[in-house]
C-alpha atoms as one frame of an Amber mdcrd trajectory, in Angstrom:
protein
   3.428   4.782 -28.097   0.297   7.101 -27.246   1.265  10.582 -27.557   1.297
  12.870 -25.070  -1.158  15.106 -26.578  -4.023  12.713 -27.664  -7.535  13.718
 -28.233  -9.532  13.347 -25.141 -12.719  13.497 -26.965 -11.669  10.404 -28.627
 -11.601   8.374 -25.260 -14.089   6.309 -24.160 -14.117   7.931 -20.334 -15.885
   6.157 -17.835 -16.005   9.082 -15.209 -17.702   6.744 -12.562 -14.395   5.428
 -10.865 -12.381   8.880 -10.475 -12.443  11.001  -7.719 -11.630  14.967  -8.472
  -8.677  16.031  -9.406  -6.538  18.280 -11.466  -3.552  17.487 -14.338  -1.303
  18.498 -16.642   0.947  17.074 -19.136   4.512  17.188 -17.525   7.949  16.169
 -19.357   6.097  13.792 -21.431   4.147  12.574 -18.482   0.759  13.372 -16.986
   1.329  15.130 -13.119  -2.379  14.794 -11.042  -2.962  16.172  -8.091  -6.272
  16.055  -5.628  -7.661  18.100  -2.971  -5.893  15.739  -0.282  -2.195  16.980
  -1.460  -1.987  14.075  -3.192  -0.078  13.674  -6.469   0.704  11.133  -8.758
   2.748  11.077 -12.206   2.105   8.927 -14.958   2.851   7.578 -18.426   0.522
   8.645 -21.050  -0.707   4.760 -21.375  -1.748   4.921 -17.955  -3.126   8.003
 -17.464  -5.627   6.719 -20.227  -5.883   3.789 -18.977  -6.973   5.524 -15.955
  -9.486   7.446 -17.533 -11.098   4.728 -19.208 -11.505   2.829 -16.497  -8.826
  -0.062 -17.822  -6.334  -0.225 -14.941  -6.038  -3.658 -13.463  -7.791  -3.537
 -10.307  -4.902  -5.949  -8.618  -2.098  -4.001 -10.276   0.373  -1.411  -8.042
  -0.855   1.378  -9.392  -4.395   0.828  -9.321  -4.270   0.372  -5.989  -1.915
   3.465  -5.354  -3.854   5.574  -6.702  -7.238   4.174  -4.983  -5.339   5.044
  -1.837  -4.417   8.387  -2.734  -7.967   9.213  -3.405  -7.748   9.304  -7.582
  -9.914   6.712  -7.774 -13.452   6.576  -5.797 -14.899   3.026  -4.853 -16.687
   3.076  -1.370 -16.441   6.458   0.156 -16.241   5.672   3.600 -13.083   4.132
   2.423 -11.637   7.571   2.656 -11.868   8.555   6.365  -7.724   8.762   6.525
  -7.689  10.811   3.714 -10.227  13.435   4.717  -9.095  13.161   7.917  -5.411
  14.621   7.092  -7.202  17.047   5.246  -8.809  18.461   8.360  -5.428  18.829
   9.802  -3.523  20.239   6.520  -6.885  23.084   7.080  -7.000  23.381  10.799
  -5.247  26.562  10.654  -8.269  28.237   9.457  -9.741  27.752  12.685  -7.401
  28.458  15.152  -7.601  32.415  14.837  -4.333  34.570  14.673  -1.586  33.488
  15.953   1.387  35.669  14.545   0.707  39.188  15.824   2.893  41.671  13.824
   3.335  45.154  15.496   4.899  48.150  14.592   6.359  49.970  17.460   8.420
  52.740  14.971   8.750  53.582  11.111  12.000  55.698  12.051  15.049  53.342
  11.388  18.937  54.533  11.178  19.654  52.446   7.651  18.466  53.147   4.288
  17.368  49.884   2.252  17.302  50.294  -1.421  14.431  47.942  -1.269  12.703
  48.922   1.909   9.172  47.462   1.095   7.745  49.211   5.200   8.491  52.771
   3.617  10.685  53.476   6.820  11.135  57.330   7.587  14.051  59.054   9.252
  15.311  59.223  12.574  13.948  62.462  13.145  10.522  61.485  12.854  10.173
  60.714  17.085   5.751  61.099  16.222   6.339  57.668  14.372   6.604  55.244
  17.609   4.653  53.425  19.747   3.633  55.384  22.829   3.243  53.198  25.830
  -0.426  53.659  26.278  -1.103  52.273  22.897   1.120  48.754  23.372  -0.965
  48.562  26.604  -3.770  48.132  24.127  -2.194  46.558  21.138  -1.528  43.323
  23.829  -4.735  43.388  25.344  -6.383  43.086  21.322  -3.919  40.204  20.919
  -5.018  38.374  23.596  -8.343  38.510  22.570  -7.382  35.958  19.792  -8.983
  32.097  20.039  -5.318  30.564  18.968  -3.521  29.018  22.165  -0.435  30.428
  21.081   0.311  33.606  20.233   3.760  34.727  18.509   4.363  38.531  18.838
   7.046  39.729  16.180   8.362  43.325  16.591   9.150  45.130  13.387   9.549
  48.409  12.223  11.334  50.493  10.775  14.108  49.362  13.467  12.203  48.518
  16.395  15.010  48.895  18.700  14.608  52.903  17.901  11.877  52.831  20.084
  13.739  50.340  22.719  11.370  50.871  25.587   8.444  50.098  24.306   9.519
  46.790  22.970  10.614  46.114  27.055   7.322  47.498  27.768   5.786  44.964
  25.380   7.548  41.929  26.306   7.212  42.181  29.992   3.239  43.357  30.086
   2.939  39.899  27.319   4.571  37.894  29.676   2.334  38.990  32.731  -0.928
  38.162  30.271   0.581  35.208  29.248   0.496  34.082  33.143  -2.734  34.958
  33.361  -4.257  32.997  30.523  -4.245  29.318  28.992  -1.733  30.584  26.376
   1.551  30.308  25.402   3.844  32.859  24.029   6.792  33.279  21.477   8.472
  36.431  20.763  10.683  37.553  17.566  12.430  41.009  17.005  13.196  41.652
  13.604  16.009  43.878  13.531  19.216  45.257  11.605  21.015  44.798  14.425
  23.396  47.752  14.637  21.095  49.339  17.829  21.811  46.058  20.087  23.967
  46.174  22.799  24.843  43.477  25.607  22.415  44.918  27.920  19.974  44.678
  25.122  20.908  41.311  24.145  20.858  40.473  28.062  17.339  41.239  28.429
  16.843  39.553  24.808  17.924  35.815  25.752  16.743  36.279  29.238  13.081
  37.190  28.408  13.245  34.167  25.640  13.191  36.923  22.464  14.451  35.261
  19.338  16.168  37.670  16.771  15.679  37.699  13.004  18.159  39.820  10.741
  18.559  40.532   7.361  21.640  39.568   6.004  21.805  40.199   1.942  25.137
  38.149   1.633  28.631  39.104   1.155  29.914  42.378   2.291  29.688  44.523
  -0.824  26.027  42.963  -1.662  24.807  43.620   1.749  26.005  47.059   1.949
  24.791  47.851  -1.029  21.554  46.560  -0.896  21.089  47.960   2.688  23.646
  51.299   3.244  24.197  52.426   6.742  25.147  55.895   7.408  26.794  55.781
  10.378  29.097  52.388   9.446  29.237  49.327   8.089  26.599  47.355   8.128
  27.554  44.017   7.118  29.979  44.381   9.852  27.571  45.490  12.300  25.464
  42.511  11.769  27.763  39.917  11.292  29.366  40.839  14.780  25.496  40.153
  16.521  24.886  37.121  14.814  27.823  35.706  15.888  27.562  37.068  19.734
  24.006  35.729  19.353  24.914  32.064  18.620  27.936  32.493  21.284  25.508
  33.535  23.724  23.250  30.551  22.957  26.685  28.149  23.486  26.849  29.698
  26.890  22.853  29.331  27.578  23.146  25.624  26.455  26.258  24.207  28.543
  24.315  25.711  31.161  21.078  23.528  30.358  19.040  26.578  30.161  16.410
  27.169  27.514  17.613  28.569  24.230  16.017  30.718  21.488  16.859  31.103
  17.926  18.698  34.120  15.754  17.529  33.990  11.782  18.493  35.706   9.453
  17.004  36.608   5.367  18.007  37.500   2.392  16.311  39.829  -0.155  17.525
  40.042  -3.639  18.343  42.645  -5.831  18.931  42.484  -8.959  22.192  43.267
  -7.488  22.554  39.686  -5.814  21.081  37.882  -8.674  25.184  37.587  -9.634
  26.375  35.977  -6.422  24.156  32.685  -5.938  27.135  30.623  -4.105  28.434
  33.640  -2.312  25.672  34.445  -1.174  24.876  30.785   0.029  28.093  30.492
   1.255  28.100  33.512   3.762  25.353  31.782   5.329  26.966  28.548   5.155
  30.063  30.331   7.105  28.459  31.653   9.987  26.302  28.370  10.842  22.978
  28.866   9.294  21.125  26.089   8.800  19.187  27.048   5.696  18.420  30.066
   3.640  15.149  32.019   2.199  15.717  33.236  -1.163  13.585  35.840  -1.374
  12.635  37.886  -5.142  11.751  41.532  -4.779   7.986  42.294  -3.772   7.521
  45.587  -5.278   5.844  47.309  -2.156   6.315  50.732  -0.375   9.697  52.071
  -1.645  10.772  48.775  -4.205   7.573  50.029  -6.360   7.794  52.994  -8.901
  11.171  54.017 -10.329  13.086  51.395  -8.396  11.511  48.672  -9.856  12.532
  49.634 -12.946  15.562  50.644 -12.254  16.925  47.947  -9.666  13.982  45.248
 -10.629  13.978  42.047 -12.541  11.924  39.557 -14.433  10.587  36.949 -13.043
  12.505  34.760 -15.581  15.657  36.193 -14.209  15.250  35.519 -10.643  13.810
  32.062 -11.459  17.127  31.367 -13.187  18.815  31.962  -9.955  16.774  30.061
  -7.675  17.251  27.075 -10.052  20.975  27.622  -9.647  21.001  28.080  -6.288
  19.280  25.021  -5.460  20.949  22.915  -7.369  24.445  24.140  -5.685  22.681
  24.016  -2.126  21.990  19.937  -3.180  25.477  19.919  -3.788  26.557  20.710
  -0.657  23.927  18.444   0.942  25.682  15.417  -1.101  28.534  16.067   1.029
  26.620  15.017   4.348  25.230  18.445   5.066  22.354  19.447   5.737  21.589
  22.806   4.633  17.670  24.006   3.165  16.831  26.245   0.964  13.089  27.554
   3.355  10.781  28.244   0.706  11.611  24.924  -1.470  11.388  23.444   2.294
   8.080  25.134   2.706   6.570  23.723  -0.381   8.302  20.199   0.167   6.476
  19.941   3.279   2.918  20.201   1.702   3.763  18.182  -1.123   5.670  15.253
   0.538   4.022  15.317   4.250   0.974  16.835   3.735   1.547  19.435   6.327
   0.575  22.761   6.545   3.522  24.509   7.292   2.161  27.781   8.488   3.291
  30.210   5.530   0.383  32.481   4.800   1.588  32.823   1.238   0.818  29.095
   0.429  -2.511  28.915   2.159  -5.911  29.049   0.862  -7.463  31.154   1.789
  -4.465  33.040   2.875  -3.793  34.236   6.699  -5.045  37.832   6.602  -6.651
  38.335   9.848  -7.279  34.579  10.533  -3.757  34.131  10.739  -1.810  37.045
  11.392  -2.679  40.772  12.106  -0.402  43.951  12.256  -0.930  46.513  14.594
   0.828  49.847  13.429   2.404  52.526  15.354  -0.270  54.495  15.857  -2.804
  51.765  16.619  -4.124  51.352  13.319  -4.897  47.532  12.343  -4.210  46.044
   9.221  -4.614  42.404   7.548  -1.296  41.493   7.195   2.298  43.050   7.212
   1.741  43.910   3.215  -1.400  45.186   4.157  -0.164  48.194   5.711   2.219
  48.234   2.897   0.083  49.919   0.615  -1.215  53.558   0.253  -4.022  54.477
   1.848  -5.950  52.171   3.965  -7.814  50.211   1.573  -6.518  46.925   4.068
  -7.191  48.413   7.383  -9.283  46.450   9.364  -9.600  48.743  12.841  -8.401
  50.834  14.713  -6.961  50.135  18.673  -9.072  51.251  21.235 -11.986  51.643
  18.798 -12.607  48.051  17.425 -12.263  44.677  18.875 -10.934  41.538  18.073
 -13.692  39.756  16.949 -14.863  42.709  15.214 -11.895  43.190  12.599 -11.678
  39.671  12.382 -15.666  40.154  10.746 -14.942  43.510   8.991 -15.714  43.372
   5.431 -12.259  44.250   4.765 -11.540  40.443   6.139 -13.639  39.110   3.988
 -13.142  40.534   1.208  -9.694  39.861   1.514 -10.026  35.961   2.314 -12.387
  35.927  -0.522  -9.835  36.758  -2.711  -7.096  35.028  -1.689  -9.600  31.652
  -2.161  -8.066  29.726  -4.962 -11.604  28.318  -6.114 -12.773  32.104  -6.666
  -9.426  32.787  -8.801  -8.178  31.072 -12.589  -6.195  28.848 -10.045  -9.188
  26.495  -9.585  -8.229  23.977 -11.873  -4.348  24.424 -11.759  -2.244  20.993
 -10.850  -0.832  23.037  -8.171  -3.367  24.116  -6.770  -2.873  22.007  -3.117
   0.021  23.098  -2.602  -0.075  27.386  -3.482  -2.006  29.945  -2.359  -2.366
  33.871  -3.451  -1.805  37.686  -1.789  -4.474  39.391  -3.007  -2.398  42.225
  -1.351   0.244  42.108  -4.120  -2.223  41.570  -6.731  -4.011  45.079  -5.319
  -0.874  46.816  -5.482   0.604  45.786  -8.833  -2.808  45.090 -10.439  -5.407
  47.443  -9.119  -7.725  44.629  -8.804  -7.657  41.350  -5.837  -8.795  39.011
  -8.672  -6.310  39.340 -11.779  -5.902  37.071 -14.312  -3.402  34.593 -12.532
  -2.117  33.292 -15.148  -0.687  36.460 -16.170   0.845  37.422 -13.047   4.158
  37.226 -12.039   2.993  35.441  -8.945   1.967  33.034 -10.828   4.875  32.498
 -13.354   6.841  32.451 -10.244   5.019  29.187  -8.322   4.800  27.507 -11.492
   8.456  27.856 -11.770   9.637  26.412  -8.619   7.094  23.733  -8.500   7.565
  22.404 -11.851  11.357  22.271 -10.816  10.540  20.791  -7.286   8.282  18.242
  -9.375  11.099  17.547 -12.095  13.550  17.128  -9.425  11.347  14.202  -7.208
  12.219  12.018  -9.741  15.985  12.104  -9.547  16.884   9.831  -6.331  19.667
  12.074  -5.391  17.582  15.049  -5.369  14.735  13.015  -3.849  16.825  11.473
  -0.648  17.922  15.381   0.381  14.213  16.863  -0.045  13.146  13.779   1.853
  15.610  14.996   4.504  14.815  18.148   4.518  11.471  17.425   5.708  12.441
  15.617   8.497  13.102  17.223  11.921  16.526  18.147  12.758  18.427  20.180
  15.081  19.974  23.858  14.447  23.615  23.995  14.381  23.949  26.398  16.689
């Protein structure tokens, strides 16, 4: 049997036949992968087979791969291919569509982990005045993208309650007014809504998404609340939420959606399944399970206090998905988002809209956050960081299509570019992408050594297990239906 590690310079390669692409050796096997999000996994016999131009041109696999683009014969042969691969890109085109803005940095909890640096109550010279949101929405609708989602964040953006009305409403007129459609999503802990509040929510078609850390001890002590329990707090919304959506649907009207994530600590790295559970109990339909990202106040002292490796939280994640199969085996259907995410590029050939696993990434071409003070920044982690190194504008000052060109844009999209990183000739590289935010922050530099980063170690971890996992049938048939539409069980 050929080894796995044989000499390539003993081959006889006949590069003439083969297409681009990138490989590894894998669990004995050779993984390849091409520009197209294509990927194939074979035997070391027929991986040099491949290379020396020795596959049967009527066998299976020869004529797999020819379809999957491994292996070049006449080019125009490919229009289907390069054709998907337009649409898996077309993103890059569109101009922003998620539009992130800051109406307060006061909130009323106290996160161990807060990565937005939130300040105190107090601190009334932290929101949104009204004259600014007038502006912020005008910007927005500047963008090219036909539709525009505007997310509300904060601190706790219901703090500053009247400006997110404000907001809405003023959206909704421009919204009228143009060729464009609009979404809306209030991130939120929660304990500030009321039924008026939630009235004016559901009515003006405002989804909600929480954070919900899992069980009642981890949640509170990932996230105290000073003036209660906020586990409590939350869980009580969620579940008025989804009661209020019953009520919308048995009377036919149109519904929006409450979320919910979870950050972990290295508190919650000891409660996988009750953590999975909790969301299982109050009718989630999947979960995001999220490792630490080190920014604003979970850098410094709390990182090494209340951090992990990566090692550690990839041990979770491994055991969490394997329990969330589990309960899919028993006819359920319950995702774990950011295998889900992945799974979409790699089985579909989708782009799924997650900035994280683009290339370049979304910074200003995909989303844009508009601070309190009318300060624009690349991204939600770009305003993350200290100083204003990621600023792109300011409101009132610089247009859209201004910060869009700023060199801060491009420097950013530049290094976010998997070509211009180590990542070029990675197996994975179709399918990942890279925040040159993070590497800025915990590196000093937007092009690190990949390899080295914990970034890295991280995507190679889940996609090697997502990889391993494909070729189980049991595993398989649940990915397979997690990519597949279905309907919220709310």
């Amino acid at each position: 049997m050929l080894s796995k590690k044989f000499n390539f310079d003993e081959l006889d390669f006949e590069a003439k036949h083969l297409n681009h692409f990138n490989f590894e050796e894998f669990e004995g096997d050779y993984l390849l992968t091409n520009d197209f999000g294509q990927y194939a996994r074979l035997s070391p016999e027929e991986f040099k087979d491949l290379l020396e131009d020795e596959l049967d041109e009527d066998s299976e696999l020869y004529n797999k791969l020819w379809r999957q683009g491994f292996i070049r014969r006449d080019l125009s042969e490919y229009e289907p291919l390069t054709n998907q691969y337009r649409k898996q890109m077309a993103s890059l085109f569109t101009g922003a569509s998620l539009h992130i803005i800051v109406v307060t940095l006061r909130c009323n909890q106290n996160c161990i982990y807060c990565q937005a640096s939130a300040k105190g109550m107090d601190n009334t010279d932290l929101d949104m005045d009204l004259e600014t949101a007038k502006n912020v929405v005008d910007t927005i609708f500047e963008t090219s993208s036909e539709h525009i989602t505007i997310e509300f964040q904060g601190g706790e953006p219901l703090v500053n309650w009247d400006v997110v009305k404000f907001i809405v409403d003023y959206a909704r007129k421009k919204e009228s007014e143009s060729n464009k459609t609009l979404e809306f999503s209030l991130v939120s802990n929660l304990s500030l809504l009321t039924e008026e509040r939630l009235d004016f929510l559901t009515d003006r078609l405002v989804g909600i998404c929480t954070s919900l850390d899992g069980p009642e001890e981890v949640h509170n002590t990932n996230r105290p609340y000073p003036d209660g329990n906020g586990y409590a707090e939350t869980v009580k919304w969620i579940r008025r939420y989804k009661k209020r959506q019953k009520e919308l649907n048995e009377k036919g009207k149109e519904l929006t959606q409450i979320n919910a994530l979870v950050t972990l600590s290295k508190i919650s790295l000891d409660y996988p399944e009750e953590i999975i559970n909790e969301y299982l109990r109050l009718g989630f339909f999947g979960i995001h399970l999220r490792p630490l990202s080190y920014l604003g106040y979970s850098s410094g002292d709390f990182k090494d206090k209340m951090g992990y490796p990566v090692e550690d939280f990839l041990d979770f994640w491994k055991g969490a998905m394997d329990y969330i199969v589990e309960i899919n085996k028993l006819g359920n259907t319950f995702f774990e988002r950011g295998a889900r995410l992945r799974l979409r590029k790699i089985l579909l050939k989708q782009d799924p809209g997650y900035t994280d696993l683009n290339s370049p990434c979304g910074a200003s071409i995909g989303q844009m956050l508009y601070n309190y003070d009318g300060d624009v920044y690349t991204c939600d982690e770009g305003r993350m960081v200290e100083g204003d190194i990621f600023k792109i504008g300011e409101i009132g000052k610089d247009g859209y299509e201004e910060m869009v060109a700023s060199d801060t844009t491009q420097a950013i999209l530049t290094g976010s570019l998997l070509d211009n990183q180590t990542c070029q000739s990675c197996v994975y590289k179709p399918y990942c992408g890279v925040c040159p935010v993070k590497n800025y922050d915990n590196y000093g530099t937007i092009f690190p050594q990949m390899k080295n980063t914990g970034w890295c170690k991280l995507q190679k971890g889940q996609f090697d297990y997502l990889f391993s996992k494909l070729e189980d049938e049991d595993y398989k048939e649940v990915f397979e239906r997690w990519v597949r539409p279905f309907k919220d069980k709310n």
